[in-house]
Tab-separated table of C-alpha atoms in Angstrom:
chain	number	residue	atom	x	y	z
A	426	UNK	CA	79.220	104.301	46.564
A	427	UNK	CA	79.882	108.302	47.109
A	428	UNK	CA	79.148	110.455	44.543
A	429	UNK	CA	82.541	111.906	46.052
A	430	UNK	CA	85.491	111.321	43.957
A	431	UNK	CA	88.477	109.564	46.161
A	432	UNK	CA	91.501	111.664	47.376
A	433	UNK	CA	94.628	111.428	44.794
A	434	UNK	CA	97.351	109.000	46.728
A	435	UNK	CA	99.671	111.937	45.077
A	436	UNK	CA	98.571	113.916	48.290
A	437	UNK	CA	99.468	111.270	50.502
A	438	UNK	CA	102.352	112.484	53.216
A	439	UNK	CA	105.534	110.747	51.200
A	440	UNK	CA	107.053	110.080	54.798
A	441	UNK	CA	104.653	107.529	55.270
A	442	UNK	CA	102.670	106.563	52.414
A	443	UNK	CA	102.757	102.769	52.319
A	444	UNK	CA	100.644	103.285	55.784
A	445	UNK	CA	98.356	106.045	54.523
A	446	UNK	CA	97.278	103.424	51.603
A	447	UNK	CA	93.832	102.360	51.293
A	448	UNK	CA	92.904	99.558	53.114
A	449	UNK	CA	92.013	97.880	49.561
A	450	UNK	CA	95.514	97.774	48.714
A	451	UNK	CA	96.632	96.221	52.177
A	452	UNK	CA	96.146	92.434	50.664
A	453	UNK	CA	97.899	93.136	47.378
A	454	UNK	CA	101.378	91.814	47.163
A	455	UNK	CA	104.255	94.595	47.037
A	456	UNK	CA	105.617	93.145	43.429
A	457	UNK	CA	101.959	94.113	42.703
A	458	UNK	CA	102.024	98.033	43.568
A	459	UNK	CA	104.129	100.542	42.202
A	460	UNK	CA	106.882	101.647	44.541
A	461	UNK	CA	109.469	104.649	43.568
A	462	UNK	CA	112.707	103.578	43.621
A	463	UNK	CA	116.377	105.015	44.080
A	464	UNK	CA	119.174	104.233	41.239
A	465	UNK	CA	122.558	104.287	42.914
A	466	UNK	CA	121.271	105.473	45.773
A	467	UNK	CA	124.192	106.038	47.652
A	468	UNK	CA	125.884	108.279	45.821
A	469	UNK	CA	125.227	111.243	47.237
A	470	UNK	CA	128.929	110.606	49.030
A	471	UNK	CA	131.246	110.102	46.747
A	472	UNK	CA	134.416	110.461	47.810
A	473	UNK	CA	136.328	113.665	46.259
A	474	UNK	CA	139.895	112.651	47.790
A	475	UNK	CA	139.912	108.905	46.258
A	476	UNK	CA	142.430	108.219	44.161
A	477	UNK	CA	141.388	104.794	43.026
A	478	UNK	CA	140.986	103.724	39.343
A	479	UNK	CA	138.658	105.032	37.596
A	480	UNK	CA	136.044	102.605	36.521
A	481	UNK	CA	132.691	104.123	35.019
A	482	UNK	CA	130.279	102.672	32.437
A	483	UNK	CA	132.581	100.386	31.460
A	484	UNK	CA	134.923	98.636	33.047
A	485	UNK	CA	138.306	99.458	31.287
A	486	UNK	CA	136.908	102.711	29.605
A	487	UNK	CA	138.936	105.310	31.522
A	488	UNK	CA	141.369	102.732	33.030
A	489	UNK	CA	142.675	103.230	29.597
A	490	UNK	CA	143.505	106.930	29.911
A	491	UNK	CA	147.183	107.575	30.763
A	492	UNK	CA	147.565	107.992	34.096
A	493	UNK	CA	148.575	112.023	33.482
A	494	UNK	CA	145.185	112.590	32.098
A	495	UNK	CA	143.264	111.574	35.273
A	496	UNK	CA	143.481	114.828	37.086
A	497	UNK	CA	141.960	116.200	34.394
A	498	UNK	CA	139.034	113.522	33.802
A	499	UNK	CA	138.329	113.237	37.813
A	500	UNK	CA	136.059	116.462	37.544
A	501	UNK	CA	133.860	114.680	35.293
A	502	UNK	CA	133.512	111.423	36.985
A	503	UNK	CA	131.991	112.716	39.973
A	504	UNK	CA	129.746	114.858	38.055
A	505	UNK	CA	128.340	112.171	35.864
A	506	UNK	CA	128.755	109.445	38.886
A	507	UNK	CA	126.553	111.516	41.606
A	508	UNK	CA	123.139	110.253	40.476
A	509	UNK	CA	121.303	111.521	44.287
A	510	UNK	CA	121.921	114.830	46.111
A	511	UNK	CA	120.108	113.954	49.167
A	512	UNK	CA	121.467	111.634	52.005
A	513	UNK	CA	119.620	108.384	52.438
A	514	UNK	CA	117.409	109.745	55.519
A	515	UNK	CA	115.898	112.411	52.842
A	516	UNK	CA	115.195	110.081	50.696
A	517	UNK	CA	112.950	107.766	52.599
A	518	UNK	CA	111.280	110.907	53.927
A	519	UNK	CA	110.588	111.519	50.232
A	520	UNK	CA	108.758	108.271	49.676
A	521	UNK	CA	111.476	106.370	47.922
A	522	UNK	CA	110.898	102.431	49.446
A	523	UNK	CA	113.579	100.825	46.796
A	524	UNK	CA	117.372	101.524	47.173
A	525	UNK	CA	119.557	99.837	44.543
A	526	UNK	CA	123.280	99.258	47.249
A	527	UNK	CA	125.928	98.785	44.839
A	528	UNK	CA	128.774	97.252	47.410
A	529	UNK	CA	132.659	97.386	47.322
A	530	UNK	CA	135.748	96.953	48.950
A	531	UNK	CA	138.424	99.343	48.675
A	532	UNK	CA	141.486	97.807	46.843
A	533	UNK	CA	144.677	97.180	49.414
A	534	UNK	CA	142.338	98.162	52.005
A	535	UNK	CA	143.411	95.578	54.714
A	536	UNK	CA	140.210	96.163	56.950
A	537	UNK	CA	136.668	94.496	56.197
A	538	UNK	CA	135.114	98.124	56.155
A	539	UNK	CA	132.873	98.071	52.983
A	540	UNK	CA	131.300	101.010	50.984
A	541	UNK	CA	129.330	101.837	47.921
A	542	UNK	CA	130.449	102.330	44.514
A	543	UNK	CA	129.419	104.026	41.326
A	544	UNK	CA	132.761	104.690	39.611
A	545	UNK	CA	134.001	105.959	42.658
A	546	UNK	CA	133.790	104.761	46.600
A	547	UNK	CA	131.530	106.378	49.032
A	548	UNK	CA	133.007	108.212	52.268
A	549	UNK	CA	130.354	106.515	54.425
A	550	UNK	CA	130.391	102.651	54.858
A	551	UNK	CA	127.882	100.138	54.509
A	552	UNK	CA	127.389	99.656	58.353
A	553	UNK	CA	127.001	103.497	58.867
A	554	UNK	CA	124.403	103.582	55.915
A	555	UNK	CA	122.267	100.670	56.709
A	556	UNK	CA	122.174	101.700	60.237
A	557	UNK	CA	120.705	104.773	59.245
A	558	UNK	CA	117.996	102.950	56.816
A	559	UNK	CA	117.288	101.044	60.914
A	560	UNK	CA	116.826	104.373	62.661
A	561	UNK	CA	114.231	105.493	60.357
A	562	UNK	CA	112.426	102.104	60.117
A	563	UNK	CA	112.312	101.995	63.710
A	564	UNK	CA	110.807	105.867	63.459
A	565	UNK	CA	108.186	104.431	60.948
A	566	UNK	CA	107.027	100.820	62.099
A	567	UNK	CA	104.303	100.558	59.292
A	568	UNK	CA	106.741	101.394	56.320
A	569	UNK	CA	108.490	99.115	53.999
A	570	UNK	CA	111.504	98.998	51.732
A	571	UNK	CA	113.300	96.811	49.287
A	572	UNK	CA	117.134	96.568	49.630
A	573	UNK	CA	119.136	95.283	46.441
A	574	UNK	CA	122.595	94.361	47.459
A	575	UNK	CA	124.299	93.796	44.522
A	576	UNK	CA	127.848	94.135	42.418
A	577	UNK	CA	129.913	93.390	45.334
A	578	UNK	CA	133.321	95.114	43.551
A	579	UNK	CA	136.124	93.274	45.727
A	580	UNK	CA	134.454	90.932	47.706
A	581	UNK	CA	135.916	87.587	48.871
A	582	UNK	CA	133.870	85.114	50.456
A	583	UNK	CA	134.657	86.439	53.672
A	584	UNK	CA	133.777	89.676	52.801
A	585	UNK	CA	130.518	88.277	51.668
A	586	UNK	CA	130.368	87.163	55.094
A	587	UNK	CA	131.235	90.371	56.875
A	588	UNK	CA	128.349	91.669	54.948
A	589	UNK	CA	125.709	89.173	55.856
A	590	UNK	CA	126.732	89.675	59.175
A	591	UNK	CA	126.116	93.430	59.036
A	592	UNK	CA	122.528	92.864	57.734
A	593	UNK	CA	121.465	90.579	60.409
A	594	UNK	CA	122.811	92.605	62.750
A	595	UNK	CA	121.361	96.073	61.842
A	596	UNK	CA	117.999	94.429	60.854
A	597	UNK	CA	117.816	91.569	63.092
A	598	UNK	CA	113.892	90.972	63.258
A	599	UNK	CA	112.871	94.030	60.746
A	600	UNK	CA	114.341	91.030	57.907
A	601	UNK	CA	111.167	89.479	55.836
A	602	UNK	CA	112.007	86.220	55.018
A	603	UNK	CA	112.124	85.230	51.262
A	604	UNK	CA	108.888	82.685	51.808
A	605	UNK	CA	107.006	85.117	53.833
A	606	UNK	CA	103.761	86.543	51.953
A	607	UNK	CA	104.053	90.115	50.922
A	608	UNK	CA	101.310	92.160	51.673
A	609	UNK	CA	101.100	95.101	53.828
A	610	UNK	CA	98.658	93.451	56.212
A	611	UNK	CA	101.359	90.239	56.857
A	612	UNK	CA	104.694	92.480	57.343
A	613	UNK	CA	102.704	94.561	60.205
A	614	UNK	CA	101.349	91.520	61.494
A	615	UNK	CA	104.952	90.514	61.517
A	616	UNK	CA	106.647	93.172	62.205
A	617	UNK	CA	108.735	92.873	58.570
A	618	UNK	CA	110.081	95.623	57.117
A	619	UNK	CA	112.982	95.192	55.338
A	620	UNK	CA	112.927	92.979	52.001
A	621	UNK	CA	116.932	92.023	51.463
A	622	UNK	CA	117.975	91.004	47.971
A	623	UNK	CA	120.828	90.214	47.220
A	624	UNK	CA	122.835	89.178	43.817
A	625	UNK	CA	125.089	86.635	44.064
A	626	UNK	CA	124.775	82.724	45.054
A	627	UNK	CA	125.433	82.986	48.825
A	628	UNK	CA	121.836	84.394	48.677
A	629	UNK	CA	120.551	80.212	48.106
A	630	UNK	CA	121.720	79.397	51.581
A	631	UNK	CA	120.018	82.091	54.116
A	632	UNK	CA	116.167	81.885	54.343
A	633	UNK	CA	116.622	85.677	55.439
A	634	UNK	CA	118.026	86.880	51.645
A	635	UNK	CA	115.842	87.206	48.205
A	636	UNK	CA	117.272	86.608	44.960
A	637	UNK	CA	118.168	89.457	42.852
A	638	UNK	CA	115.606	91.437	41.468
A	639	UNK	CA	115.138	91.795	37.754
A	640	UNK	CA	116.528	95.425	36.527
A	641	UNK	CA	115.460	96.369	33.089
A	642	UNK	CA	117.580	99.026	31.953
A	643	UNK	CA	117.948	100.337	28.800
A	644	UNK	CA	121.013	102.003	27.997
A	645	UNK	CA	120.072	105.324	26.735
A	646	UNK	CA	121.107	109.054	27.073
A	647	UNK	CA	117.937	110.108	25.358
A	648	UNK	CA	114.614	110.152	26.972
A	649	UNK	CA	112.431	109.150	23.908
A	650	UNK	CA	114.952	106.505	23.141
A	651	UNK	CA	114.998	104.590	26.535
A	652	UNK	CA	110.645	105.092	26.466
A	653	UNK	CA	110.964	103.385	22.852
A	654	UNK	CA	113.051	100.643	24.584
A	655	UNK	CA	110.912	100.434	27.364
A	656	UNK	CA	108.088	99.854	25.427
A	657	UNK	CA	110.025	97.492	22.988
A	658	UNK	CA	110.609	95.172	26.653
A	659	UNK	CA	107.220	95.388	27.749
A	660	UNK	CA	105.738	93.836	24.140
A	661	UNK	CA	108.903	91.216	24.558
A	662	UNK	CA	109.163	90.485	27.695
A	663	UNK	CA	106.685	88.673	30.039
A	664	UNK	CA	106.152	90.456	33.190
A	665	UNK	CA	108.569	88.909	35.550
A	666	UNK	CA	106.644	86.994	38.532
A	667	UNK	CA	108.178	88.785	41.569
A	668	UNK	CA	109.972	91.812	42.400
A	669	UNK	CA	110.882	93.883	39.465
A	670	UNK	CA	112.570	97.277	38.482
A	671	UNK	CA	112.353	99.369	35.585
A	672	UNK	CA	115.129	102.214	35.780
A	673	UNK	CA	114.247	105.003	34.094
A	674	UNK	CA	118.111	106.216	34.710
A	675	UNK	CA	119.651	107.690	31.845
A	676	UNK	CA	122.940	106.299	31.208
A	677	UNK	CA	125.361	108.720	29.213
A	678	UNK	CA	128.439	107.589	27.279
A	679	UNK	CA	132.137	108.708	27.256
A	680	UNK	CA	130.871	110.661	23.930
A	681	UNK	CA	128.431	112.509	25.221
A	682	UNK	CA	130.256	113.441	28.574
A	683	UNK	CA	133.205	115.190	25.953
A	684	UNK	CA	130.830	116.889	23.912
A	685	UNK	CA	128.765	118.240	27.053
A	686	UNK	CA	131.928	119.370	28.817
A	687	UNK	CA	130.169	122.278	31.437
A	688	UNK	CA	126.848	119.853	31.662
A	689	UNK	CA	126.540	117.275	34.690
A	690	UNK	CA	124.300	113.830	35.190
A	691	UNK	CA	121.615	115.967	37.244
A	692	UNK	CA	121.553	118.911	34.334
A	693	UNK	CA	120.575	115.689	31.777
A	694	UNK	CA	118.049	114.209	34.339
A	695	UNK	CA	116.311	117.264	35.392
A	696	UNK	CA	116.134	118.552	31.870
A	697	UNK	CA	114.184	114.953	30.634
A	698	UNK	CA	112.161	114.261	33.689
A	699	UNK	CA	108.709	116.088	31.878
A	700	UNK	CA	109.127	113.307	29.221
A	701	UNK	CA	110.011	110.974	31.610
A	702	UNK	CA	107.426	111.348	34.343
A	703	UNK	CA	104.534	111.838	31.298
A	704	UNK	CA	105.246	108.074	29.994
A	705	UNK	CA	105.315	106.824	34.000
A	706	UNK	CA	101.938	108.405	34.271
A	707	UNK	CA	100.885	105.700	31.575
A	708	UNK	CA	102.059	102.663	33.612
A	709	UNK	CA	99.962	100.463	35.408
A	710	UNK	CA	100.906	98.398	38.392
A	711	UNK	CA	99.687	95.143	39.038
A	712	UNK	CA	100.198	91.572	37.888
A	713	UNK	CA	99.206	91.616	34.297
A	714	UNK	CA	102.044	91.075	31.478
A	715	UNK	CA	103.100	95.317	30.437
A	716	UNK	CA	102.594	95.996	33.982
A	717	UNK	CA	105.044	97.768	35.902
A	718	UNK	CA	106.704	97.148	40.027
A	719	UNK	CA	109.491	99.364	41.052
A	720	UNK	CA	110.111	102.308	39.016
A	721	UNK	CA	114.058	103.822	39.737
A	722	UNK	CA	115.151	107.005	38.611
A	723	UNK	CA	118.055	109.853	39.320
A	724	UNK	CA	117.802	112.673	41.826
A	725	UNK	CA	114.612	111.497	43.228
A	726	UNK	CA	113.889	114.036	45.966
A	727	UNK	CA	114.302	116.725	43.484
A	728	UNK	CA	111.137	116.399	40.979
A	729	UNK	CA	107.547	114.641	41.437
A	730	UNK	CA	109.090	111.431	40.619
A	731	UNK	CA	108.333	109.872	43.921
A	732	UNK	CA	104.121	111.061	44.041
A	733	UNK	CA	103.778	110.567	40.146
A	734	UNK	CA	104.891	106.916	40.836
A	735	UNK	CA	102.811	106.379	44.195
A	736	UNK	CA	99.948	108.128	42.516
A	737	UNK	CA	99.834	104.843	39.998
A	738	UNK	CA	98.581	102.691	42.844
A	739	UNK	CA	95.118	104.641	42.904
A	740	UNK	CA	94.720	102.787	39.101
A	741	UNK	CA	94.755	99.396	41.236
A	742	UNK	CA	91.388	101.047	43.786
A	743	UNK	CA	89.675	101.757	39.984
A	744	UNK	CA	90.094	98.351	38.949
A	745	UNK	CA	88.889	96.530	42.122
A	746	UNK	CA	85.680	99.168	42.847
């Protein structure tokens, strides 16, 4: 072996890391490496002009507030609901390969457009979105990511249906089926690139959809309290055997949104993300029990987030030299 130390993946081109890899890592299974992820990763078009309920953090939480007050809340929700700044294009050109799709209908909408929804619905529309995930998959053949479809906030079954039909449409061959192995080397072979989750039981009946992917997510608005909790799951939990994410999202409560009244979501991220991306720099990908998969997090084109994460995969070339 070279007395020459190996290149950091960290300097890897983002754009197109998953092809850059080492050829050592092209037989490990994806729910093996660490892949940086995007929480809510639509968000980045909320919709200023809705006029919908209110629904954030909890379900009924500012429902509650009389309907006079809601001018005066709105500010806040779509400072505390905008967890990504940069459109979904960006973000893949940043490295992110995970994008957690929170899907909705619009109430007394009568057409089957669908959007995303964090509180509040996006301008843009599930269709327009996912086609633009397609134009940049087509613009890098040898990169991968993991959809999660999940929530689906007004769907009926034939709204479920729409959707499905909108995925095979935009994806048509791209679509890894859920039995298919998971390497690098076998998607390029097969020309997969697009791993489709998707939460809810219709996913049982189409070879082309994975079950939901595990989300541990731990509730806190303090950085050293969600590492504690993360740490906490890792000695509890057994690793799960597929797919998994750990968010490292911060999740702020009606409390602290009062008492922070001239703060916003992305002046709590930035302000954590040294603690934060120290303890990821700890992790370890792979398959053992306190390993980690997908690691999500806010505003993810606006730190290191996405190298620090990437750069875990060179712990993987250590263990098998």
């Amino acid at each position: 072996m070279s007395g020459l130390s190996e290149p950091s993946l960290m300097e890897l081109p983002m754009e197109s890391w998953m092809s850059r890899l080492p050829c050592a890592l092209w037989d490990v299974p994806l729910f093996h490496l660490a892949i940086p992820g995007s929480h809510n990763a639509i968000t980045y078009c909320l919709d200023t002009d809705d006029r919908s309920p209110i629904d954030l953090m909890q379900p009924d939480m500012l429902q509650k507030l009389d309907k006079f007050m809601k001018p005066l809340i709105r500010p806040f929700v779509y400072k505390w609901a905008k967890t990504q700044e940069c459109c979904i294009k960006h973000q893949l050109d940043c490295g992110v390969r995970y994008c957690d799709l929170r899907i909705a209908h619009r109430p007394n909408d009568s057409s089957t457009h669908l959007y995303f929804y964090h509180g509040v619905y996006t301008t843009l529309t599930v269709e327009t979105v996912l086609t633009e995930i397609r134009e940049w998959l087509d613009a890098h053949p040898k990169e991968v990511v993991v959809l999660s479809f999940s929530h689906f906030l007004g769907l009926s079954q034939e709204l479920h249906a729409v959707l499905l039909t909108t995925i095979r449409t935009v994806f048509a061959s791209k679509l890894c089926p859920k039995k298919a192995e998971v390497t690098l080397r076998k998607l390029w072979a097969s020309g997969y690139q697009v791993i489709a989750s998707y939460e809810h039981s219709t996913e049982r009946r189409h070879t082309e959809l994975w079950p939901d992917i595990p989300y541990w997510w731990a509730n806190k608005c303090k950085a050293e309290a969600l590492i504690d909790e993360f740490e906490r799951m890792k000695q509890q939990n057994r690793r799960p055997g597929g797919f998994f994410v750990t968010g490292i999202n911060l999740t702020e409560d009606l409390k602290y949104i009062c008492t922070h009244p001239t703060e916003s979501l992305k002046d709590l991220v930035m302000s954590t993300y040294p603690t934060l991306l120290g303890w990821v720099k700890e992790q370890t990908p792979g398959e053992e029990d306190g390993s980690l998969n997908i690691i999500a997090g806010d505003f993810v084109s606006e730190s290191c987030f996405v190298p620090t994460v990437v750069a875990l995969n060179q712990k993987l070339l250590k263990r098998s030299s």
